[in-house]
CSV table of C-alpha atoms in Angstrom, one decimal:
chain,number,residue,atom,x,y,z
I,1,UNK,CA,-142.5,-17.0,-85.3
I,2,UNK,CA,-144.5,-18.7,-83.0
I,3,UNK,CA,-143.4,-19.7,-79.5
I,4,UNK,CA,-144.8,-22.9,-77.8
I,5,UNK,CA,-147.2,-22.9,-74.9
I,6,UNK,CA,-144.4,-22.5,-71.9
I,7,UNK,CA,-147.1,-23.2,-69.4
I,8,UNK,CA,-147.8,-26.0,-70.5
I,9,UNK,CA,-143.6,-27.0,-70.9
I,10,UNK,CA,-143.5,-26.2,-67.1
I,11,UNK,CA,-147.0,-28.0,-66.5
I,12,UNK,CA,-147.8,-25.0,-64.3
I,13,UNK,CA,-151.6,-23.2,-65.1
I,14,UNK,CA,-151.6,-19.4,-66.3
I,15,UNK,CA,-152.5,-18.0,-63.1
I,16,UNK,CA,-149.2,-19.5,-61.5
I,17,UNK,CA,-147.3,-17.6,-58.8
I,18,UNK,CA,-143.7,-16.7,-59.3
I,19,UNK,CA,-142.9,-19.7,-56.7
I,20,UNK,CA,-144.8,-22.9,-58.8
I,21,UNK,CA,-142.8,-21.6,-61.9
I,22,UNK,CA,-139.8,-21.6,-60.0
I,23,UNK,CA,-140.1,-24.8,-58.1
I,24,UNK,CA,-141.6,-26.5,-61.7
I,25,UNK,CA,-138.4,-25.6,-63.4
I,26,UNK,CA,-136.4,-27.0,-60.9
I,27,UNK,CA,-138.7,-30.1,-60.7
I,28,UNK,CA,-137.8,-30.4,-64.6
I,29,UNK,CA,-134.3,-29.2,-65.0
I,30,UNK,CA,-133.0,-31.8,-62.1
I,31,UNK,CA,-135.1,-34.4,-64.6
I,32,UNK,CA,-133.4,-33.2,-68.0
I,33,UNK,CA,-130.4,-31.9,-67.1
I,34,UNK,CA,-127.6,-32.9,-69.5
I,35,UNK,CA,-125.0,-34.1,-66.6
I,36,UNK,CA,-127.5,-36.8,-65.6
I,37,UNK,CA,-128.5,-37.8,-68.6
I,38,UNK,CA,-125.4,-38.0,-70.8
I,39,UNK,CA,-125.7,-38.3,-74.8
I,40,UNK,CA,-129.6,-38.5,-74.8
I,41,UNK,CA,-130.4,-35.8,-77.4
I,42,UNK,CA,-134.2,-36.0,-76.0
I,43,UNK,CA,-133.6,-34.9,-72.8
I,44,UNK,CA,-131.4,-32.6,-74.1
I,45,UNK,CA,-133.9,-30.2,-76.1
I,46,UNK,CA,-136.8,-31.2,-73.0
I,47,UNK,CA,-133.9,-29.4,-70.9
I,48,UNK,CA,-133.7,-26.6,-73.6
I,49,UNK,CA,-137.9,-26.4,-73.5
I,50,UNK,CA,-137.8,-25.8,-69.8
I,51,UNK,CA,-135.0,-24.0,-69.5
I,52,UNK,CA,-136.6,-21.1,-72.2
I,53,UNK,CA,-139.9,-21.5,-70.9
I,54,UNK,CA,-138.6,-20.5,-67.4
I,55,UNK,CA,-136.8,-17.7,-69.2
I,56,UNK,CA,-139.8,-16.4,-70.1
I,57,UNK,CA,-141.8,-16.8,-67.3
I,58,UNK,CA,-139.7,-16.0,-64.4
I,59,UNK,CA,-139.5,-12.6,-66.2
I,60,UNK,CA,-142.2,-10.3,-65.2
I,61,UNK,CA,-142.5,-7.8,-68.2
I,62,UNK,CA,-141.0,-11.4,-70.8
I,63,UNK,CA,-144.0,-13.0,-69.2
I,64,UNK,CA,-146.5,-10.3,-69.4
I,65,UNK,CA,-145.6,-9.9,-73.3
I,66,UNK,CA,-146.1,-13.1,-73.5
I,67,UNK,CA,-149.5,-13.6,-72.3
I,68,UNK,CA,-150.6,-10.4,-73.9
I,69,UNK,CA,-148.9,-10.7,-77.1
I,70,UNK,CA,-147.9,-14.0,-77.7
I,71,UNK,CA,-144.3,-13.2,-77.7
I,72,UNK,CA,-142.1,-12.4,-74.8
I,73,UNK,CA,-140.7,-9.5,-76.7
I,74,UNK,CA,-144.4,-7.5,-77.1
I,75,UNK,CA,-146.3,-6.5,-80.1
I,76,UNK,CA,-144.3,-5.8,-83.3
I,77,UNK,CA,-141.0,-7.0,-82.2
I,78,UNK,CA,-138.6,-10.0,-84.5
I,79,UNK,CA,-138.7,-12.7,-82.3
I,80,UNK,CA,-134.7,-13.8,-82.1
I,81,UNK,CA,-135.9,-17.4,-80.6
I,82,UNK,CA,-134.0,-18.6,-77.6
I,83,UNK,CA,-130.1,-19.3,-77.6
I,84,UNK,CA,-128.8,-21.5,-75.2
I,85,UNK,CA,-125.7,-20.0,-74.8
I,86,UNK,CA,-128.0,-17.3,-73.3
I,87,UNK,CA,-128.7,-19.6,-70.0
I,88,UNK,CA,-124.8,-20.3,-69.5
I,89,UNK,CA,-124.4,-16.9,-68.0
I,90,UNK,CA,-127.2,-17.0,-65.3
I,91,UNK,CA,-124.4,-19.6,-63.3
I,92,UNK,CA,-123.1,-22.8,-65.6
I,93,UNK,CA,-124.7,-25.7,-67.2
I,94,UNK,CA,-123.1,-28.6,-65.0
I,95,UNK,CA,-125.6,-30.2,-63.0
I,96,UNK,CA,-124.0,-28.4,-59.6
I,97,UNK,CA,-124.2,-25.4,-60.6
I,98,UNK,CA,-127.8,-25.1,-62.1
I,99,UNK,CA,-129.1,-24.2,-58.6
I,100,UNK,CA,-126.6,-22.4,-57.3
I,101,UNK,CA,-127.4,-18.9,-56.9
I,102,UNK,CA,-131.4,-19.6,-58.1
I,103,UNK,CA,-133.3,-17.2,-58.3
I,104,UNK,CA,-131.1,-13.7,-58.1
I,105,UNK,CA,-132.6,-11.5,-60.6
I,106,UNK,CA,-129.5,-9.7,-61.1
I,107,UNK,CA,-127.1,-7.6,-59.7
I,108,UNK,CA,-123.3,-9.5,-58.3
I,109,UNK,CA,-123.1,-9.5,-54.5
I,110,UNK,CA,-120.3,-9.1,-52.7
I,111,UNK,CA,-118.7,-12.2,-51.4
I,112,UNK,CA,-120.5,-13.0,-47.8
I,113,UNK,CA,-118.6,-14.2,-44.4
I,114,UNK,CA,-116.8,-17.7,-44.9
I,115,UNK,CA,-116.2,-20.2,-41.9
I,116,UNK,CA,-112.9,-21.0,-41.3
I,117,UNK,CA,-111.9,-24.9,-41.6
I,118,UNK,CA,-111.8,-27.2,-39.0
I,119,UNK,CA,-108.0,-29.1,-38.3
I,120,UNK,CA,-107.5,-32.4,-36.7
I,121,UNK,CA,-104.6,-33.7,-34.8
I,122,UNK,CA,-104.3,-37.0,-33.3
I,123,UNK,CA,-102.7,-36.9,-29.6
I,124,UNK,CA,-101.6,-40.2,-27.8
I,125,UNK,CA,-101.8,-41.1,-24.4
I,126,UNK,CA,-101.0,-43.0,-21.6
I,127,UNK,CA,-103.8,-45.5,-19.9
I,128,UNK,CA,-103.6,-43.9,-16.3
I,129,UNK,CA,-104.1,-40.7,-18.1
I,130,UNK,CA,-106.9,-41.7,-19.8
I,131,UNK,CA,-108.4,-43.6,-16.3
I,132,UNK,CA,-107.4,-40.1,-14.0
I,133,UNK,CA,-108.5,-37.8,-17.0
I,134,UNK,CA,-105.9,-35.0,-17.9
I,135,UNK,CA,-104.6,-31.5,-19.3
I,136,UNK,CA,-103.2,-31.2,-22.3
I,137,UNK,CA,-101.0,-28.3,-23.7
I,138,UNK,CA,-100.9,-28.1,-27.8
I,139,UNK,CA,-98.9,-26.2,-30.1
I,140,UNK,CA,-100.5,-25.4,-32.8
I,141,UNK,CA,-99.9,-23.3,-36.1
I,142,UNK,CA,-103.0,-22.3,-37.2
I,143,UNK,CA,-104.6,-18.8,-38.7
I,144,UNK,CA,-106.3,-15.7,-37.3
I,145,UNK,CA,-108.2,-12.8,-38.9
I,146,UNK,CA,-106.0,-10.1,-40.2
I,147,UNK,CA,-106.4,-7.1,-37.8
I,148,UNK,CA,-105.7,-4.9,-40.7
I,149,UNK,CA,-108.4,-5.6,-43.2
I,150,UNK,CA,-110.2,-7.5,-40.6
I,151,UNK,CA,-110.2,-10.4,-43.2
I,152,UNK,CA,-111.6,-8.5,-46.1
I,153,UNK,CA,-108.4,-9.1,-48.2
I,154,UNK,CA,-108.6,-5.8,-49.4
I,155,UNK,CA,-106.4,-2.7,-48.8
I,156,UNK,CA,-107.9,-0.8,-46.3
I,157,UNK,CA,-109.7,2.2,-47.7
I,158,UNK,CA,-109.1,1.5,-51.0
I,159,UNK,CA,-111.4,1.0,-53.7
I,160,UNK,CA,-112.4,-2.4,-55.9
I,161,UNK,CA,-111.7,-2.0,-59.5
I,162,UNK,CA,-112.5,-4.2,-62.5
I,163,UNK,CA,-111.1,-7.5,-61.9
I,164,UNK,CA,-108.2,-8.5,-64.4
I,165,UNK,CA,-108.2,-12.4,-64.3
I,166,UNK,CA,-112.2,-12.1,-65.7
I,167,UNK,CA,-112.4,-8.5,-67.3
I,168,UNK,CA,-115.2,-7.9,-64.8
I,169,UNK,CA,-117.4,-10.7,-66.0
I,170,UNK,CA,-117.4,-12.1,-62.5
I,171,UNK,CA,-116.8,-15.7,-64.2
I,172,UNK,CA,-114.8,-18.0,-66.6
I,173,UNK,CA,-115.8,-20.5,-69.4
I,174,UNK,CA,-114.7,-24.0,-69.2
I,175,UNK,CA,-115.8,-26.5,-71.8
I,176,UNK,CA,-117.1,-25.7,-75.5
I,177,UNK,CA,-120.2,-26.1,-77.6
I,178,UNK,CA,-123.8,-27.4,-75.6
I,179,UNK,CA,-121.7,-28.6,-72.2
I,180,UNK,CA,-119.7,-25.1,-72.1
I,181,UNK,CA,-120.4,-24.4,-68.0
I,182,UNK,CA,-119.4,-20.7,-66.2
I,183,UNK,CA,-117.1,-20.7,-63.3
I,184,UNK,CA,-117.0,-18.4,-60.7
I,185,UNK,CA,-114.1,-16.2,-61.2
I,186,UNK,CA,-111.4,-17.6,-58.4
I,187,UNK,CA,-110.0,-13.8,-57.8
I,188,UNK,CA,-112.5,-11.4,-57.0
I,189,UNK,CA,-115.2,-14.6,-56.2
I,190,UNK,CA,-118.0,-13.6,-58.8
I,191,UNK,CA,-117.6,-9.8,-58.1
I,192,UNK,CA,-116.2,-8.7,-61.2
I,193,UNK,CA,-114.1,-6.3,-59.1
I,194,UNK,CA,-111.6,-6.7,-57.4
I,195,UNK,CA,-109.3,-4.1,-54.4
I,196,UNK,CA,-105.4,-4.3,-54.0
I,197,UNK,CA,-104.5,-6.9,-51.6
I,198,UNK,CA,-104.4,-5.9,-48.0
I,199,UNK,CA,-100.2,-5.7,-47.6
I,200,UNK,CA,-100.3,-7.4,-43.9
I,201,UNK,CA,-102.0,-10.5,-45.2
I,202,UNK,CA,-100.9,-10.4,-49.1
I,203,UNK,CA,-104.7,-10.1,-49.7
I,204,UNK,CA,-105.5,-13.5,-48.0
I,205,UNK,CA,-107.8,-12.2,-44.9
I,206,UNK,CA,-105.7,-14.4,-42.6
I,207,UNK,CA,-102.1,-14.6,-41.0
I,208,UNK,CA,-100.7,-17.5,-39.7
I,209,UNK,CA,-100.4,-17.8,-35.2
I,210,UNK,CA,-98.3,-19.6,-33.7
I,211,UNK,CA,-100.6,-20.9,-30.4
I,212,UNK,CA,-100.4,-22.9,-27.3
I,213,UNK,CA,-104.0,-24.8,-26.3
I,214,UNK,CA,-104.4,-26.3,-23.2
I,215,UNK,CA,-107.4,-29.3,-23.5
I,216,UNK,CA,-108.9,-31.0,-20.6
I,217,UNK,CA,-108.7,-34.7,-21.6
I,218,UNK,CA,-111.8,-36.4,-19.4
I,219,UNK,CA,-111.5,-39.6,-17.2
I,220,UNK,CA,-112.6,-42.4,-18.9
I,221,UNK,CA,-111.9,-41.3,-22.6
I,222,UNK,CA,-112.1,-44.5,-24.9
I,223,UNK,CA,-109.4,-45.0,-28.2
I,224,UNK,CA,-110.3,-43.6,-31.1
I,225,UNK,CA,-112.4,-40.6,-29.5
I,226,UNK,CA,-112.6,-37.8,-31.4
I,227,UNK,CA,-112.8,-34.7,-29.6
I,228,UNK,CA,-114.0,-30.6,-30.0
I,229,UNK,CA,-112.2,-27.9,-29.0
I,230,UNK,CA,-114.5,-24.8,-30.5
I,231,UNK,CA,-112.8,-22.1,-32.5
I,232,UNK,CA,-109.1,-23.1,-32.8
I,233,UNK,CA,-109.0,-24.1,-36.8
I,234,UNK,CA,-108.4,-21.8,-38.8
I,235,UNK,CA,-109.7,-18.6,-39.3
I,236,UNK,CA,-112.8,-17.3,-41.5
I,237,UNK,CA,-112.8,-15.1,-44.5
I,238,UNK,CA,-114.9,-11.7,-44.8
I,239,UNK,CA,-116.2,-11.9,-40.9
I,240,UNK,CA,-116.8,-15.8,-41.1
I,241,UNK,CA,-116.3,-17.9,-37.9
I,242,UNK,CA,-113.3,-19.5,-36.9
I,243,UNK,CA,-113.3,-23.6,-37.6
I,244,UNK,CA,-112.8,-25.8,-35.2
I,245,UNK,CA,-110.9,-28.0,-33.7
I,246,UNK,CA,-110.5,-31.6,-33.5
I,247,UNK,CA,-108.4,-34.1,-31.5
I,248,UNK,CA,-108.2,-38.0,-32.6
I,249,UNK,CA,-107.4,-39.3,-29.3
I,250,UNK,CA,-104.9,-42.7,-29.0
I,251,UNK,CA,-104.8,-44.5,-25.7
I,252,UNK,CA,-101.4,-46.8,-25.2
I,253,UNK,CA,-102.6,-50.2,-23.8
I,254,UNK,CA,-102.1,-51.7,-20.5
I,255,UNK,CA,-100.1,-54.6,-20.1
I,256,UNK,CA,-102.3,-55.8,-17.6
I,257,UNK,CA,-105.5,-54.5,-18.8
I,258,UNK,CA,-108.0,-55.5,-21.5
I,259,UNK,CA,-110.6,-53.1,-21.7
I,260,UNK,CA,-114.2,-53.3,-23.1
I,261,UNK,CA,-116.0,-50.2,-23.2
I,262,UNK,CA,-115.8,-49.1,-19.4
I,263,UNK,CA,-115.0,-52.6,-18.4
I,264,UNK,CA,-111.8,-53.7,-17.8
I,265,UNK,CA,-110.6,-57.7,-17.5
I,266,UNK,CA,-107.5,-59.0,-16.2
I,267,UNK,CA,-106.1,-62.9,-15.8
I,268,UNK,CA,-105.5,-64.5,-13.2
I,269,UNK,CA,-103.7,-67.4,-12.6
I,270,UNK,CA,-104.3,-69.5,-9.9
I,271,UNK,CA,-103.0,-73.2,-8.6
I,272,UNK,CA,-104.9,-76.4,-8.4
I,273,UNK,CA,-105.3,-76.1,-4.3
I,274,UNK,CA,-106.4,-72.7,-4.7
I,275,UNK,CA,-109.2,-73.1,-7.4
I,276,UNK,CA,-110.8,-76.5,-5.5
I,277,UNK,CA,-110.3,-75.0,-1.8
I,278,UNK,CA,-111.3,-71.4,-2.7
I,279,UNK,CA,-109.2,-68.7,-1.3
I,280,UNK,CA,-108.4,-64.6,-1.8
I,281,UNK,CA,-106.4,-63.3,-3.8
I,282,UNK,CA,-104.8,-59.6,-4.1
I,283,UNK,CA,-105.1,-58.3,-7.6
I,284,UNK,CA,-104.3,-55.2,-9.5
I,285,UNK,CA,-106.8,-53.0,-10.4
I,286,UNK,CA,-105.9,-49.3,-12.6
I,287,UNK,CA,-105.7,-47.1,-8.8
I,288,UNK,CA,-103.5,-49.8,-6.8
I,289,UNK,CA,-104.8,-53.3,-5.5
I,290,UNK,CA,-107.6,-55.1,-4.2
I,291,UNK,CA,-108.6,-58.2,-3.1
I,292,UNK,CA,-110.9,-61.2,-4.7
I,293,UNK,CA,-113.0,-64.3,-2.9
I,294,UNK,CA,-112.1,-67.4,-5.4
I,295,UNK,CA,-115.2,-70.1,-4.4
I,296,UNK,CA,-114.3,-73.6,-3.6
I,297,UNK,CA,-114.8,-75.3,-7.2
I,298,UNK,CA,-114.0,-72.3,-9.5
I,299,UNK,CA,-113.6,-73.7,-13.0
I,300,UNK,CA,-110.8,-72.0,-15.2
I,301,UNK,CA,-112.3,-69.9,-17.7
I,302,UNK,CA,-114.5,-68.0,-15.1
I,303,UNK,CA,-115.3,-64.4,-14.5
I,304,UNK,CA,-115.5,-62.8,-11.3
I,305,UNK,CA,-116.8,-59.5,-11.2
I,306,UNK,CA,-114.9,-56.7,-8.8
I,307,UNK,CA,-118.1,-53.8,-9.1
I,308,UNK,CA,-117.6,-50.3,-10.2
I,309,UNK,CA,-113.3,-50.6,-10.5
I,310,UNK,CA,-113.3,-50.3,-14.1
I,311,UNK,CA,-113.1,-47.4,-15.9
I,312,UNK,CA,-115.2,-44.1,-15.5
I,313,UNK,CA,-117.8,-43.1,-18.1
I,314,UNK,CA,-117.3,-39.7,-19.2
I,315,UNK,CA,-120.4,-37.7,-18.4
I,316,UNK,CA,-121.7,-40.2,-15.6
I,317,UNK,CA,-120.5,-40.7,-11.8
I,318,UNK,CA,-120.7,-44.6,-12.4
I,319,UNK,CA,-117.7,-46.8,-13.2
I,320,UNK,CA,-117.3,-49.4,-15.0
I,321,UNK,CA,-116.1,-53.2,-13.9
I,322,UNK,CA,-113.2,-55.4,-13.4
I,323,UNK,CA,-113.5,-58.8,-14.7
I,324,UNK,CA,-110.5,-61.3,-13.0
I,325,UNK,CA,-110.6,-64.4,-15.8
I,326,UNK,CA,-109.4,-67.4,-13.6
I,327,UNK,CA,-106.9,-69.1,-15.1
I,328,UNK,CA,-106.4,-72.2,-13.0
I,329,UNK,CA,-102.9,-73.9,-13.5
I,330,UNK,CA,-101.7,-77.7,-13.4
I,331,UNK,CA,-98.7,-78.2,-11.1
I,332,UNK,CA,-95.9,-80.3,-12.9
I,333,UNK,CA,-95.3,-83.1,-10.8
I,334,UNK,CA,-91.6,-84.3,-10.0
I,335,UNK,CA,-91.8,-86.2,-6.4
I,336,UNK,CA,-93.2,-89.6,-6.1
I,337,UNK,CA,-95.3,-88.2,-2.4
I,338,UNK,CA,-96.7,-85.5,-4.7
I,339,UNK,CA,-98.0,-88.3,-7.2
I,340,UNK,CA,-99.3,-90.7,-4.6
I,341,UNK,CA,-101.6,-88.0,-3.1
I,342,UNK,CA,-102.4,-87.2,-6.0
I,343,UNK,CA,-103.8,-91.0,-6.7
I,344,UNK,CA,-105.4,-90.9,-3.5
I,345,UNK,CA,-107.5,-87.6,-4.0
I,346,UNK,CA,-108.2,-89.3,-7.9
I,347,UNK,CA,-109.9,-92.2,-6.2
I,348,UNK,CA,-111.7,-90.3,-3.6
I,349,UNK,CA,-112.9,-87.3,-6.6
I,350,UNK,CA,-112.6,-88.2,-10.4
I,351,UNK,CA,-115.1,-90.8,-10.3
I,352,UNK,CA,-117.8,-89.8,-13.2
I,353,UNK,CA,-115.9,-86.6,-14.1
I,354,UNK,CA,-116.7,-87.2,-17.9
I,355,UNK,CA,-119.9,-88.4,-17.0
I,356,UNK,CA,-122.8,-90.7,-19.0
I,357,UNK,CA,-122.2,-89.2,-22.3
I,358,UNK,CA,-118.9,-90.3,-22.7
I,359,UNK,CA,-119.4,-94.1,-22.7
């Protein structure tokens, strides 16, 4: 039987190194692949062309054969043609697990470290505590390493055996016919073996804690911030680092308060006198009081700036500002000596208020 040209399948030249072939078939195989290209027999067998070409040629002594012989099984042999049943074990057909894994030439590894995962709870809190800044103690259920297998899962000093669930195949098949994929055995993690369960931990690697964190909540934190603590999620697997942890911060509103980033605005209401004489005022501000020039002529609707008495900004010595939005208000008039001054400042000030444009 003869076999195709593989180098030219891979579009790779004879003389190519170990890393083109690999880095042709993955070029290809992402092209072909089945999961992306669903019910198109061409790209089907183009997948099957590669994908024996690169068994072949990612094979020292296949490839050798190959380029001495003609065939990858060398001189003499019954060539048995490639079965694509054959690349199923080296990890799955699905799309995600083609590259999984590429490139191990043989051999199941033990299972390496795996991080723990990170936990999120959301904390709410008043506005003076997020102005001031604060400490906050948490109680948390979360995981740590067993100290017994020191998060192996296995029973300490005991030996792995083949692993029951996959008969010490290390995977399971899912699926039937051309789209049949290999799955990672779930219980000894692609091992094929597989030790007692550790009895502290009931072969988990972890044990629940209960915990008390104390978090240092800084001045000026904004709603919605989402803060770090470092290693307080849950605990790794096999030696991996602990996750960590995150707190969704609410801040409870101020009735006085409308805040803007690290500004801060506030209304106030002033009278008729006040706004055309100009006066000052005492106002709140989020660490007691202080007090603000109004200018003869403010207009309601404007903002007077108080300088650095808004909110801090985490991470910088600067503050903030507080905005007072005047909010002049017309006196309802009941007295008849009320009205007749009134006339009298009409005559002496409306004159052209409207102006040109509105005759």
């Amino acid at each position: 039987m003869a076999h195709p040209d593989f180098y030219k399948i891979l579009g790779v030249p004879r003389g190519a190194t170990e890393d083109d072939i690999k880095k042709a078939y993955r070029k290809l195989a992402r092209k072909y692949h089945p999961d992306l290209n669903p019910g198109n027999k061409d790209s089907e067998a183009r997948f099957k062309e590669v994908t024996e070409a690169n068994e072949v040629l990612s094979d020292p002594e296949k490839r050798k054969n190959y380029d001495t012989y003609g065939d990858p099984a060398g001189p003499g042999a019954q060539p048995q043609g490639f079965s694509f049943d054959e690349f199923e074990g080296g990890g799955g057909s699905t799309f995600q697990d083609l590259f999984r894994g590429f490139g191990n030439k043989g051999g199941r590894k033990r299972p390496g470290p795996k991080p723990g995962e990170d936990t999120q709870h959301t904390v709410r809190i008043a506005f003076r505590d997020a102005f001031h800044g604060t400490r906050l103690s948490l109680s948390l259920q979360r995981s740590e390493t067993c100290s017994a297998c020191q998060g192996s899962g296995d029973l300490p000093g005991s030996r792995p055996t083949t692993c029951a669930t996959c008969g010490g195949q290390g995977f399971r098949e899912e699926g039937a016919g051309f789209f049949k994929a290999r799955r990672e055995c779930p219980a000894c993690a692609g091992t094929g073996k597989k030790a007692p369960p550790c009895g502290a931990c009931q072969g988990r690697g972890r044990v629940p804690k209960a915990e008390t964190v104390t978090v240092a909540i800084p001045a000026g934190v904004e709603d919605g911030t989402r803060l770090r603590v470092a290693g307080k999620g849950e605990a790794g697997r096999r030696g991996g680092g602990p996750g960590d942890l995150y707190l969704q911060i609410q801040v409870e509103p101020d009735a006085r308060f409308e805040r803007r980033g690290p500004n801060l605005y506030l209304d106030l209401p002033i009278s008729f006198s006040e706004a055309a004489l100009g006066t000052k005022v005492e106002v709140p501000t989020p660490e007691g009081h202080s007090t603000i020039k109004i200018p003869p002529g403010t207009q309601s609707n404007a903002n007077l700036r108080l300088k650095g008495l808004g909110m801090p900004i985490p991470g910088s010595p600067t503050r903030g500002d507080l905005f007072a939005r005047i909010k002049v208000l017309t006196p309802k008039i009941v007295d008849e000596r009320s009205k007749e001054l009134l006339r009298e400042l009409a005559e002496l000030n409306d004159a052209g208020i409207r102006g040109d444009g509105w005759r």
